[in-house]
Coordinates of C-alpha atoms in Angstrom, one line a residue:
X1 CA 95.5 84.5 109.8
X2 CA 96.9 87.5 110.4
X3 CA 100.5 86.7 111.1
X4 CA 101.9 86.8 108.0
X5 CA 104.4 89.4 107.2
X6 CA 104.7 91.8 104.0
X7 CA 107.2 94.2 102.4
X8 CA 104.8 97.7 102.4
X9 CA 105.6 100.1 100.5
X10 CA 104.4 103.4 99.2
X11 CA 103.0 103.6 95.5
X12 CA 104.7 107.2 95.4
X13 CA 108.1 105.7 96.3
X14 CA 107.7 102.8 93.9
X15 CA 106.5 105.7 91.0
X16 CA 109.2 107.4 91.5
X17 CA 111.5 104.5 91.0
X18 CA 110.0 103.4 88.3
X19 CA 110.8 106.4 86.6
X20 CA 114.5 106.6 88.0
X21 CA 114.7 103.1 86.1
X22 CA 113.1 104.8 82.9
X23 CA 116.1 107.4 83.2
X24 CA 119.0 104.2 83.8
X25 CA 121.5 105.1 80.6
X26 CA 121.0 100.9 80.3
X27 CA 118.1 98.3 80.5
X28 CA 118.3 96.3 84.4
X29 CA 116.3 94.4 86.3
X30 CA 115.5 96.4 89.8
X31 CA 113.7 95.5 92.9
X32 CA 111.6 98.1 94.9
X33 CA 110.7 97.4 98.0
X34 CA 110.9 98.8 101.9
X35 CA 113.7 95.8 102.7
X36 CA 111.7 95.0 106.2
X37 CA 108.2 93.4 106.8
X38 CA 105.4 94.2 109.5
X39 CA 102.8 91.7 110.0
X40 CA 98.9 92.3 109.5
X41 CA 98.4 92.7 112.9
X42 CA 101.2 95.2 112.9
X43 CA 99.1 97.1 110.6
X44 CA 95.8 97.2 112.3
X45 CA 97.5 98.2 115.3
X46 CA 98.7 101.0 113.7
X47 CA 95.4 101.8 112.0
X48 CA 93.2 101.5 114.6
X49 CA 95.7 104.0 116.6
X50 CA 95.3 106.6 114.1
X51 CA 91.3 107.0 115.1
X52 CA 92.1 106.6 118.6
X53 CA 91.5 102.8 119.5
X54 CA 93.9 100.9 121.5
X55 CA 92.2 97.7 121.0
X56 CA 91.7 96.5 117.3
X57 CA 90.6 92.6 118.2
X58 CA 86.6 93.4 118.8
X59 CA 86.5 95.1 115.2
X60 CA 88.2 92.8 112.9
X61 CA 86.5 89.3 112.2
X62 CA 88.2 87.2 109.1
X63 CA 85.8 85.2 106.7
X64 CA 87.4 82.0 105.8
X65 CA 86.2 82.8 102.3
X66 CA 88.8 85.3 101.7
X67 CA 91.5 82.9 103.3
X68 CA 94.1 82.1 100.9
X69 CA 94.7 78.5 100.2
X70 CA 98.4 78.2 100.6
X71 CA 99.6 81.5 102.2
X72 CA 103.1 82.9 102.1
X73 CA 104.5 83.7 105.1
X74 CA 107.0 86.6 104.7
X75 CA 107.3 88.3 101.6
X76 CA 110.7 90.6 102.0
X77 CA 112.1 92.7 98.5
X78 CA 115.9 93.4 98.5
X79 CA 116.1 97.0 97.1
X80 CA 119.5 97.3 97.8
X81 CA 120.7 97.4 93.7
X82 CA 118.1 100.0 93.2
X83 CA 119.3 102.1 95.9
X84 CA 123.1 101.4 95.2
X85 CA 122.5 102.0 91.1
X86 CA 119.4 104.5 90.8
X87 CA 120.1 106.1 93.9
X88 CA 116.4 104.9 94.8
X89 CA 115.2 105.6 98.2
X90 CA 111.9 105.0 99.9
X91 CA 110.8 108.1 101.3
X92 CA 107.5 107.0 103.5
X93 CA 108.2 104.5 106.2
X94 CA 105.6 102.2 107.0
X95 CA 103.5 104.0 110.0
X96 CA 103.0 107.3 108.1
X97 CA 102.0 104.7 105.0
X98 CA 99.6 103.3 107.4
X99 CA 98.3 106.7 108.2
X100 CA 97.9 107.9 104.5
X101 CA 95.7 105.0 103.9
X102 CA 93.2 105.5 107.1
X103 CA 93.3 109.2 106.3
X104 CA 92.7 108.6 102.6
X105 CA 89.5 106.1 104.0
X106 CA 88.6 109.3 106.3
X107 CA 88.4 111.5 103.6
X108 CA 86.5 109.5 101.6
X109 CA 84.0 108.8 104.2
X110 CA 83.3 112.7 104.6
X111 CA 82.7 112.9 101.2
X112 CA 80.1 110.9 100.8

C-alpha cells in the first residue's frame, strides 16, 4: 500500500548532525528526524511533478512480493532535544528532498 506515512529526511541534514553530536562536550542520546510525515503517495506526487506528469497512477504498479508483512503505519522522529541541545536544524524540507532524488535519478540516466 501506499498510504503509509514516513519521517524523510535528508542524509546531509542527518550528517551534519551527526557530527554536531560528535562535537556535544557530553555523550547523549539524539533523535534526527523532519518531526512531520508525508505518505508514499505524497511522494510520487511530488516526483512525478518534477518531470512534468500530473498523473502518477498509470506508472506505478506494486508487486506483492515486495509488500511487507506487518507494515507500520506512521513512522514520526521527535528532533526536538537535538534542536533544543545541538542547535540541530534540518535544512532541506521534504519537496526539494523529493527533487534531489528524481534529479539525482536524472543525472544518472544521462550518464549512462
Amino acid at each position: 500500500d501506499l498510504w503509509p506515512k514516513r519521517d524523510w529526511g535528508y542524509a546531509g541534514d542527518y550528517v551534519r548532525g551527526m557530527w554536531q553530536m560528535l562535537q556535544h562536550s557530553e555523550p547523549d542520546d539524539f533523535v534526527l528526524a523532519t518531526g512531520e510525515t508525508h505518505s508514499i503517495e505524497e511522494f510520487l506526487a511530488f516526483a512525478f511533478a518534477e518531470i512534468g506528469v500530473d498523473d502518477w497512477r498509470p506508472y506505478v504498479k506494486q508487486d506483492e512480493r515486495f509488500m511487507r508483512p506487518a507494515e507500520v503505519d506512521i513512522l514520526l522522529g521527535d528532533p526536538s532535544k537535538a534542536e533544543r541541545v545541538l542547535g540541530w536544524r534540518r535544512e532541506v524540507e521534504f519537496p526539494e528532498l523529493v527533487s534531489k532524488m528524481v534529479q539525482h535519478d536524472i543525472a544518472l540516466l544521462k550518464d549512462q
